XYZ file of C-alpha atoms in Angstrom:
525
model
C -15.050 27.770 45.270
C -18.977 29.030 44.661
C -17.948 30.499 41.353
C -16.567 26.613 40.559
C -19.116 24.956 41.394
C -21.896 26.596 39.169
C -19.698 26.593 35.784
C -18.844 22.958 36.603
C -22.777 22.051 36.892
C -23.674 24.750 34.005
C -20.607 22.550 31.683
C -21.750 19.188 33.145
C -25.823 19.734 32.156
C -25.241 21.171 28.886
C -22.357 18.846 27.709
C -24.857 15.914 28.534
C -27.919 17.489 27.049
C -25.607 17.836 23.664
C -24.481 14.605 23.632
C -28.203 13.295 24.406
C -28.886 15.143 21.507
C -26.369 13.971 19.127
C -26.500 9.784 20.331
C -29.408 9.312 17.506
C -27.341 10.746 15.104
C -23.782 9.280 15.910
C -25.711 6.021 16.652
C -29.365 6.176 15.212
C -32.263 3.459 17.478
C -30.400 4.378 20.604
C -33.168 7.022 21.535
C -36.391 7.942 19.132
C -34.855 11.545 18.671
C -34.392 12.492 14.977
C -31.234 12.815 13.590
C -29.446 16.010 12.187
C -31.304 17.023 9.084
C -28.868 17.530 6.328
C -30.080 19.584 3.336
C -30.013 19.402 -0.487
C -26.974 20.234 -0.846
C -25.472 17.514 1.521
C -27.971 14.905 0.930
C -29.102 14.993 -3.264
C -32.805 16.019 -3.959
C -35.137 18.609 -5.605
C -35.436 22.399 -4.990
C -38.665 23.858 -6.198
C -40.516 27.432 -6.438
C -44.062 27.191 -7.396
C -46.237 30.242 -8.628
C -50.197 29.666 -8.023
C -52.133 30.829 -10.115
C -54.593 32.952 -7.862
C -55.836 34.727 -11.378
C -57.258 31.157 -12.042
C -58.904 30.810 -8.926
C -61.000 33.745 -8.544
C -62.150 33.087 -12.282
C -63.277 29.501 -11.421
C -65.164 31.068 -8.410
C -66.523 33.167 -11.291
C -67.622 29.988 -13.358
C -69.434 28.327 -10.215
C -71.603 31.837 -9.399
C -72.630 31.626 -12.993
C -73.741 28.401 -12.614
C -75.310 28.398 -9.792
C -77.025 31.628 -11.585
C -78.164 29.406 -13.981
C -79.966 27.342 -11.705
C -81.159 29.307 -9.017
C -82.802 31.803 -12.336
C -84.706 28.711 -13.924
C -86.061 28.403 -10.725
C -87.111 31.246 -9.956
C -88.757 31.540 -13.367
C -86.889 34.333 -14.838
C -85.628 33.984 -18.189
C -82.436 34.960 -19.727
C -80.197 34.701 -23.233
C -77.276 34.115 -22.091
C -75.095 34.509 -18.448
C -70.539 33.818 -18.738
C -67.529 34.687 -17.940
C -66.182 37.634 -20.051
C -62.652 39.086 -19.361
C -61.470 36.839 -16.891
C -63.082 37.374 -13.910
C -66.518 39.616 -14.866
C -70.235 37.717 -15.171
C -72.513 39.259 -18.462
C -75.751 38.859 -18.204
C -78.432 39.342 -20.620
C -82.184 38.789 -19.545
C -84.926 38.226 -22.397
C -86.802 41.351 -21.942
C -86.816 44.676 -20.209
C -89.994 44.268 -18.052
C -87.825 40.640 -16.290
C -85.764 43.284 -14.765
C -87.193 44.728 -11.254
C -87.987 40.586 -10.605
C -84.248 39.392 -11.586
C -82.795 42.800 -9.167
C -84.990 41.568 -6.163
C -83.800 38.154 -6.957
C -79.974 39.175 -7.487
C -80.205 41.334 -4.236
C -81.428 38.212 -1.927
C -79.178 35.555 -3.488
C -76.015 37.357 -4.637
C -75.446 40.545 -2.987
C -71.836 40.137 -2.906
C -71.753 40.845 -6.629
C -70.846 44.422 -7.708
C -72.542 45.726 -10.352
C -70.017 47.566 -12.878
C -72.170 48.531 -15.712
C -75.853 48.420 -17.464
C -77.059 48.526 -20.862
C -79.859 47.726 -23.565
C -79.390 46.187 -26.353
C -82.505 45.463 -28.712
C -84.664 45.385 -25.465
C -82.116 43.093 -24.114
C -81.045 44.453 -20.564
C -77.463 43.264 -20.118
C -75.636 43.287 -16.632
C -72.285 43.116 -15.866
C -71.032 42.440 -12.664
C -67.229 41.483 -10.827
C -66.459 40.557 -7.429
C -64.881 43.419 -4.707
C -60.934 44.128 -4.689
C -61.318 42.912 -1.087
C -62.862 39.286 -1.914
C -60.649 38.965 -5.175
C -57.473 39.478 -2.791
C -59.607 36.958 -0.199
C -59.662 34.447 -2.748
C -56.256 34.411 -3.999
C -54.800 34.315 -0.010
C -56.819 31.095 0.367
C -55.995 29.841 -3.030
C -52.614 30.393 -1.420
C -53.003 28.641 1.696
C -55.258 25.754 0.685
C -52.333 24.841 -2.575
C -49.634 24.838 0.094
C -51.944 22.654 2.368
C -52.689 20.332 -0.346
C -49.039 19.655 -1.417
C -48.178 18.991 2.274
C -50.457 16.507 2.314
C -49.871 15.071 -1.484
C -45.729 15.082 -0.192
C -46.074 14.073 2.701
C -48.426 10.703 1.360
C -45.398 10.350 -1.500
C -43.311 9.471 1.619
C -40.325 12.069 1.424
C -38.792 12.340 4.514
C -38.422 16.136 6.108
C -39.771 18.397 3.400
C -39.600 21.930 3.676
C -42.786 23.710 2.334
C -43.782 26.845 2.638
C -45.152 30.015 1.478
C -42.568 32.510 -0.428
C -44.290 36.306 -1.164
C -47.778 36.667 -2.138
C -48.239 33.662 -4.507
C -44.822 31.221 -4.001
C -44.694 28.224 -2.615
C -41.005 26.842 -1.629
C -40.449 22.976 -1.608
C -37.635 21.042 -1.033
C -37.619 17.460 -0.792
C -34.161 15.970 0.343
C -33.340 12.512 -0.683
C -35.884 12.276 -4.132
C -34.233 10.728 -6.957
C -36.994 10.095 -9.139
C -37.602 14.155 -9.832
C -39.867 13.635 -12.999
C -42.432 11.155 -11.110
C -42.022 13.826 -7.636
C -42.793 16.897 -10.161
C -45.751 15.277 -11.669
C -47.211 14.702 -8.633
C -46.646 18.247 -7.102
C -47.951 20.383 -10.391
C -50.862 17.948 -11.136
C -54.389 20.029 -10.064
C -55.904 16.925 -10.068
C -59.406 18.058 -10.802
C -61.606 15.304 -10.682
C -65.413 15.548 -12.333
C -67.902 13.315 -13.795
C -69.413 14.164 -16.910
C -71.962 12.867 -19.448
C -70.875 11.740 -23.284
C -73.116 13.761 -25.329
C -75.083 10.857 -27.464
C -75.313 11.814 -30.780
C -72.608 14.403 -31.227
C -70.004 14.737 -34.368
C -66.553 14.673 -32.838
C -65.099 15.186 -36.645
C -67.353 18.125 -36.651
C -66.786 19.247 -33.116
C -62.505 19.031 -33.838
C -62.826 21.363 -36.558
C -64.606 23.648 -34.156
C -68.131 22.999 -34.698
C -69.117 22.195 -31.013
C -72.982 21.486 -29.784
C -74.181 24.605 -27.410
C -73.406 23.467 -23.507
C -70.733 20.771 -24.763
C -66.980 20.817 -25.178
C -64.091 18.741 -26.878
C -62.151 16.528 -24.448
C -59.144 13.475 -25.207
C -58.883 10.071 -23.551
C -54.966 10.084 -24.010
C -52.982 6.367 -23.840
C -49.331 6.004 -24.092
C -48.806 1.700 -24.619
C -45.582 1.555 -22.362
C -43.903 -1.234 -24.704
C -44.041 1.065 -28.124
C -44.022 4.471 -26.384
C -46.948 5.432 -28.693
C -50.076 7.668 -27.708
C -53.755 7.277 -29.019
C -55.729 10.134 -28.214
C -59.147 9.526 -28.593
C -61.727 12.681 -28.599
C -64.818 12.639 -26.965
C -67.722 15.322 -26.638
C -68.998 16.161 -23.422
C -71.492 18.205 -21.891
C -69.967 20.729 -19.873
C -71.801 20.225 -16.436
C -70.195 18.543 -14.249
C -72.469 16.330 -12.367
C -70.266 15.115 -9.335
C -66.900 16.076 -8.390
C -64.129 15.109 -6.551
C -64.998 17.361 -3.551
C -67.040 14.605 -2.536
C -64.339 11.924 -2.579
C -63.277 10.407 1.127
C -60.626 8.306 -0.266
C -59.002 6.941 -3.115
C -57.175 3.613 -3.031
C -54.919 1.646 -5.747
C -56.222 -2.023 -6.523
C -55.050 -5.169 -8.681
C -57.381 -6.353 -12.019
C -57.563 -10.119 -11.088
C -58.561 -10.326 -14.906
C -55.895 -8.120 -16.730
C -52.898 -8.057 -13.544
C -53.664 -4.451 -14.484
C -53.953 -1.520 -11.452
C -56.813 0.779 -11.123
C -57.681 3.028 -8.576
C -61.356 2.893 -6.849
C -62.950 5.985 -5.065
C -64.958 6.264 -2.389
C -67.713 9.207 -2.018
C -69.056 10.599 1.297
C -73.146 9.958 1.929
C -73.821 12.927 -0.466
C -71.574 12.234 -3.210
C -72.791 8.365 -2.465
C -76.216 9.657 -2.869
C -75.603 11.789 -5.886
C -73.980 9.260 -7.937
C -76.511 6.693 -7.087
C -79.197 9.319 -8.529
C -77.050 10.100 -11.628
C -76.486 6.571 -12.686
C -80.071 6.165 -12.503
C -80.875 8.681 -14.355
C -78.862 7.950 -17.014
C -78.821 4.357 -17.380
C -77.304 3.289 -20.844
C -75.374 6.392 -21.440
C -71.345 6.988 -21.398
C -70.593 8.898 -18.154
C -67.028 10.251 -18.474
C -64.481 10.316 -15.363
C -62.551 13.401 -16.070
C -59.110 14.206 -14.248
C -57.547 18.038 -15.195
C -59.395 17.980 -18.524
C -58.550 14.608 -20.024
C -60.563 11.713 -19.939
C -59.559 8.507 -17.861
C -62.561 6.637 -18.986
C -65.682 6.858 -20.222
C -68.027 3.500 -19.930
C -71.700 2.863 -20.378
C -73.788 3.545 -17.314
C -75.570 -0.624 -17.336
C -77.353 -0.020 -13.899
C -77.782 2.159 -10.676
C -74.713 2.333 -9.067
C -75.526 2.433 -5.148
C -72.611 2.071 -2.249
C -70.653 5.221 -3.432
C -68.199 3.405 -5.354
C -66.211 4.379 -8.582
C -63.453 3.104 -9.989
C -60.769 4.573 -12.177
C -59.042 2.689 -15.246
C -56.745 3.025 -18.184
C -53.056 1.704 -18.742
C -51.715 2.814 -15.729
C -48.315 1.984 -14.578
C -48.021 0.762 -10.278
C -46.432 4.440 -9.684
C -49.144 5.903 -12.133
C -51.812 4.696 -10.539
C -50.641 4.899 -6.887
C -49.711 8.640 -7.574
C -53.430 9.251 -9.003
C -54.350 8.194 -5.526
C -52.325 10.322 -3.446
C -53.418 13.197 -5.455
C -57.260 12.228 -5.085
C -56.979 11.744 -1.470
C -54.726 14.969 -1.130
C -57.591 16.487 -3.053
C -57.638 18.971 -6.037
C -55.467 22.042 -5.788
C -57.670 25.268 -6.570
C -55.810 27.084 -8.936
C -52.906 25.571 -11.019
C -49.313 26.182 -10.367
C -46.507 26.920 -12.582
C -43.109 25.944 -11.785
C -40.703 29.036 -11.480
C -37.646 27.341 -10.331
C -35.866 23.881 -10.035
C -32.771 22.577 -9.023
C -31.940 18.897 -8.541
C -28.944 17.565 -6.640
C -27.893 14.205 -6.850
C -26.840 11.969 -4.022
C -23.325 11.507 -4.982
C -22.669 15.225 -5.774
C -24.299 15.643 -2.078
C -21.822 13.005 -0.763
C -19.056 14.783 -2.279
C -20.316 18.027 -0.525
C -20.304 16.382 3.302
C -17.079 14.599 2.429
C -14.806 18.076 1.254
C -17.157 20.077 4.227
C -15.696 17.561 6.695
C -11.795 17.963 5.533
C -12.972 21.651 5.598
C -13.790 21.938 9.018
C -11.230 19.048 10.189
C -8.543 21.125 8.250
C -9.403 24.343 9.383
C -9.764 23.068 13.385
C -6.506 21.179 13.276
C -4.683 24.387 11.934
C -6.197 26.483 14.494
C -5.349 24.045 17.590
C -1.982 23.761 16.513
C -1.416 27.247 16.084
C -3.185 28.148 20.031
C -1.133 25.124 21.084
C 2.316 26.812 20.009
C 1.674 30.426 20.915
C -0.302 30.165 23.769
C 1.419 27.212 25.506
C -0.928 25.243 28.121
C -3.661 27.804 28.267
C -3.607 27.714 24.066
C -4.691 23.702 25.200
C -7.438 25.359 27.140
C -8.710 26.809 23.930
C -8.879 23.979 22.256
C -10.845 21.965 24.602
C -13.058 24.969 24.604
C -13.158 24.834 20.660
C -13.678 21.381 20.408
C -16.702 21.501 22.826
C -17.923 24.139 21.228
C -18.371 22.249 17.876
C -19.559 19.881 20.252
C -22.621 22.279 20.965
C -23.172 23.325 17.654
C -23.983 19.707 16.508
C -25.792 19.587 20.012
C -28.121 22.749 18.972
C -28.730 21.409 15.276
C -29.855 17.956 16.615
C -31.826 19.774 19.456
C -33.859 22.447 17.485
C -34.225 20.064 14.191
C -32.419 22.437 12.224
C -31.408 21.738 8.661
C -27.071 21.405 7.934
C -26.376 22.971 4.610
C -23.394 23.600 2.933
C -22.810 27.110 3.641
C -23.389 25.582 7.174
C -20.618 23.857 7.244
C -19.136 27.281 6.545
C -20.985 29.014 9.554
C -19.212 26.425 11.254
C -15.656 26.928 10.272
C -15.965 31.100 10.620
C -17.500 29.979 14.028
C -14.558 28.303 14.829
C -12.226 31.198 14.402
C -14.342 33.452 16.401
C -14.507 31.285 19.085
C -10.543 31.039 19.511
C -10.836 34.753 18.546
C -12.647 35.515 22.414
C -10.327 33.593 23.955
C -7.328 35.140 22.511
C -8.755 38.514 23.768
C -8.594 37.044 26.825
C -5.303 35.597 26.860
C -3.476 38.264 25.388
C -5.403 41.070 28.657
C -4.152 38.226 31.411
C -0.497 38.495 29.423
C -0.682 42.228 30.214
C -1.497 41.987 33.512
C 0.861 39.351 34.353
C 3.901 41.934 33.043
C 3.026 44.376 34.949
C 3.826 41.772 37.827
C 0.111 40.180 39.114
C -0.024 36.865 40.019
C -1.514 34.114 37.991
C -5.113 34.448 39.340
C -4.577 38.290 39.928
C -4.126 38.375 36.077
C -6.770 35.478 35.360
C -9.344 37.737 37.047
C -8.505 40.939 35.553
C -7.987 39.455 32.055
C -11.462 38.247 31.945
C -13.030 41.283 33.994
C -11.689 43.353 31.236
C -12.222 41.169 28.291
C -16.120 39.754 28.870
C -17.598 43.112 27.920
C -15.750 43.396 24.796
C -16.212 39.565 24.029
C -20.194 40.253 24.765
C -20.228 43.239 22.240
C -19.133 41.570 19.237
C -20.834 38.367 20.168
C -24.128 40.107 20.228
C -23.906 42.347 17.132
C -22.469 39.261 15.387
C -25.933 37.593 16.566
C -28.071 40.218 15.678
C -26.740 40.448 11.961
C -27.231 36.328 12.419
C -30.881 36.595 13.221
C -31.716 39.469 10.807
C -30.714 36.482 8.289
C -32.611 33.927 9.884
C -35.596 35.959 9.338
C -35.477 37.023 6.408
C -33.248 35.114 4.066
C -33.833 32.008 2.487
C -32.810 28.315 1.521
C -28.656 28.345 2.016
C -28.537 32.008 3.713
C -30.484 30.689 6.395
C -28.911 27.422 6.927
C -25.417 29.481 7.488
C -27.312 31.838 9.926
C -28.637 28.587 11.954
C -25.065 27.410 12.353
C -23.835 31.160 12.986
C -26.193 31.349 16.107
C -25.404 28.615 17.583
C -21.763 28.888 17.090
C -22.195 32.541 18.389
C -23.877 31.723 21.526
C -21.364 28.623 22.002
C -18.349 30.370 21.948
C -19.661 32.836 24.261
C -20.097 29.862 27.119
C -17.235 28.056 26.378
C -15.050 31.705 26.160
C -16.415 32.928 29.735
C -17.537 29.755 31.463
C -15.892 26.876 30.349
C -12.051 28.131 30.296
C -12.938 30.145 33.116
C -13.235 27.011 35.147
C -10.628 25.261 33.979
C -8.315 28.553 34.768
C -9.943 28.324 38.357
C -9.297 24.545 38.576
C -6.364 24.910 37.989
C -4.993 27.987 39.738
C -7.811 27.636 42.780
C -8.224 23.902 43.710
C -4.744 22.495 42.388
C -3.308 25.582 43.716
C -0.514 26.431 40.825
C 1.567 29.393 41.067
C 2.620 29.502 37.712
C 0.177 29.853 34.658
C 1.858 28.674 30.865
C 0.457 31.107 28.599
């Protein structure tokens, strides 16, 4: 009786826990736990694999180091002919004369000790140095770029309002993003793929844009375009601007971005707020460049280039353009989430429509019901009364799997449904093993109670061995698999654990209840 009591208590506690976790899925709003998550193949949505172009992050660091070096050399009075990035991630420094070398080397050791000298030469009394970054530093920069990209993506997608996204790192430089329920896939791709590098650059006054378009750019300038698309006609107009290369201010100083509506033209625009340092810098820039044009550049596209009328204090600016409400909303999101440390490239893209997902759910439920019904009928016919015990265990098994999915916030996918159907077969397999042992014992003339005891004793070790090996395989699939494979592994693992519980604890309790408490002298098997 003592063993009956603990089996009853364990069964009641586990069933109640499963029901509590499933309740929000059956009747949302009953209590604030989340429903069972459905994967992309069931709910519909978007699957992306992105590659972070980590080499660009290293090049960006080299560019920033070059600019910093130019600025510090000017302060130190060390004259140079040219400092530029070459071969992707190397810096070439050309000094004015040989007599600057000693002072330059002292400066370099003090300010840039991390740079590795790759070569030095002299050309017509011009010392030329080439530097690079150590391999360890390059590896660190690439790792950091992927980590920052992951965090930025998470911020953007959270603010976009996607429910239960799956965002994770895959391999060295890839990101896996799954967004269930996404309907406008193009808008989502634009939001994710945007680098969102915001820069403020002065327009090169007097520069000839026509000559610039033919490749004749003044030194220290670049040619960028303002691209405007008329939403009514769909026509695109590109306006060239010759800008000074040096960014006076970047989005790194930005703390907030909001969508506002222009009261005069009823058009949306984005206001941005700078931090204290950015506010001071923006005020200095506008004060020093009154009557000049300051371009706001996003990802190398000019958004707007207004003339500065007066000093602008308060740390606020606005980005205007022919935005739609969605465009302005998405721009505010990417600015708030911050710029990506390096561009990303879409390697794999899959979109599952909601109707296809609904069909998958319907077919999956039909498969579970048909498979389960056939097993239930077979067990009832072949094992009679004991078969009904196995059928009850089977129903409990499905209930526990659903409870486990809800409790662990696992995602149910189409392969996951296949895992549940497989578990149905495995759950009755354990009962078949026990029932056959009981039949053998009864055939030897033992009483039903003694046959049940012997049947469970002889079958338990075999059942545990078989299920533990399956569980190990499922855990390996979960650890190293991705997407659908992981979904299958989750339901298989839950199914293995629950089938062991129902076969060895729940059904044994029912047999003990029937033979010990009710004191039946026969057993239908």
